[in-house]
Amino acid sequence: MDELTCPQCQGTMAPRSLGLVSVRRCEGCGALFLESSALGALIEAENDWHAHQSANTAALPRITAEMSEPPAAQPRSRAYVESLFRA
């Protein structure tokens, strides 16, 4: 891809890739630029991500008096696209 300038703030649009998807993200305001083919790939990846989330469900443990509070869990992404564009 050629170097792009953000139309919103005139900042530099830095390339970012994950798998087969390539996008540009403004280093100043966070705006995104992607080609239409990348949008289709993101939609497919998003659908695949959601299709496999039900496998991550675990059975609830029995609660007993000896149990201590579990450690804080890492926040999970609500969507594949959210994990792609985190700073």
Coordinates of C-alpha atoms in Angstrom, one line a residue:
M1 CA 0.0 0.0 0.0
D2 CA 1.1 3.5 -0.7
E3 CA 1.5 6.0 2.2
L4 CA -1.8 7.6 3.2
T5 CA -2.6 10.8 5.0
C6 CA -5.7 10.9 7.3
P7 CA -8.4 13.0 5.7
Q8 CA -9.7 13.9 9.2
C9 CA -6.6 15.1 11.0
Q10 CA -3.8 14.9 8.3
G11 CA -1.9 12.4 10.5
T12 CA 0.0 9.4 9.2
M13 CA -2.0 6.2 8.4
A14 CA 0.2 3.3 9.6
P15 CA -0.4 -0.2 8.2
R16 CA -1.7 -2.9 10.5
S17 CA -2.2 -6.6 9.5
L18 CA -3.7 -9.6 11.2
G19 CA -3.9 -12.7 9.2
L20 CA -5.0 -11.9 5.7
V21 CA -6.6 -8.5 6.6
S22 CA -4.6 -5.4 6.0
V23 CA -5.8 -1.9 7.1
R24 CA -4.4 1.5 7.8
R25 CA -5.0 3.3 11.1
C26 CA -4.3 6.9 11.8
E27 CA -1.7 7.4 14.5
G28 CA -3.4 10.7 15.5
C29 CA -7.1 10.2 15.7
G30 CA -7.5 6.4 15.2
A31 CA -9.5 6.6 12.0
L32 CA -9.4 3.5 9.8
F33 CA -9.0 3.0 6.1
L34 CA -9.5 -0.4 4.5
E35 CA -10.3 -1.7 1.0
S36 CA -13.6 -3.3 0.2
S37 CA -11.9 -6.8 -0.1
A38 CA -10.6 -6.4 3.5
L39 CA -14.1 -5.6 4.7
G40 CA -15.3 -8.9 3.3
A41 CA -12.4 -10.7 5.0
L42 CA -13.2 -9.0 8.3
I43 CA -16.9 -10.0 8.1
E44 CA -15.9 -13.6 7.5
A45 CA -13.4 -13.6 10.3
E46 CA -16.0 -12.0 12.6
N47 CA -18.5 -14.8 11.8
D48 CA -15.9 -17.5 12.4
W49 CA -14.9 -15.9 15.7
H50 CA -18.5 -15.9 16.9
A51 CA -19.2 -19.5 15.7
H52 CA -16.4 -20.8 17.9
Q53 CA -17.2 -18.9 21.1
S54 CA -19.7 -21.4 22.4
A55 CA -16.9 -23.9 22.8
N56 CA -15.3 -21.6 25.4
T57 CA -18.2 -22.0 27.8
A58 CA -17.3 -23.9 31.0
A59 CA -19.5 -25.6 33.5
L60 CA -20.1 -23.5 36.7
P61 CA -18.1 -24.9 39.7
R62 CA -19.8 -25.8 42.9
I63 CA -19.4 -23.2 45.5
T64 CA -18.1 -24.3 48.9
A65 CA -17.1 -22.6 52.1
E66 CA -13.3 -23.3 51.6
M67 CA -13.2 -21.6 48.3
S68 CA -11.4 -18.3 47.9
E69 CA -12.2 -15.5 45.4
P70 CA -10.8 -16.3 41.9
P71 CA -8.2 -13.9 40.4
A72 CA -9.6 -11.1 38.2
A73 CA -10.2 -12.3 34.7
Q74 CA -8.7 -10.6 31.7
P75 CA -11.3 -8.7 29.7
R76 CA -12.5 -10.6 26.7
S77 CA -13.1 -9.1 23.3
R78 CA -16.7 -8.8 22.4
A79 CA -15.8 -9.3 18.8
Y80 CA -12.9 -10.2 16.5
V81 CA -12.8 -6.7 15.0
E82 CA -12.5 -5.2 18.5
S83 CA -9.4 -7.3 19.2
L84 CA -7.9 -6.3 15.8
F85 CA -8.1 -2.6 16.4
R86 CA -7.0 -2.3 20.0
A87 CA -4.1 0.2 20.5

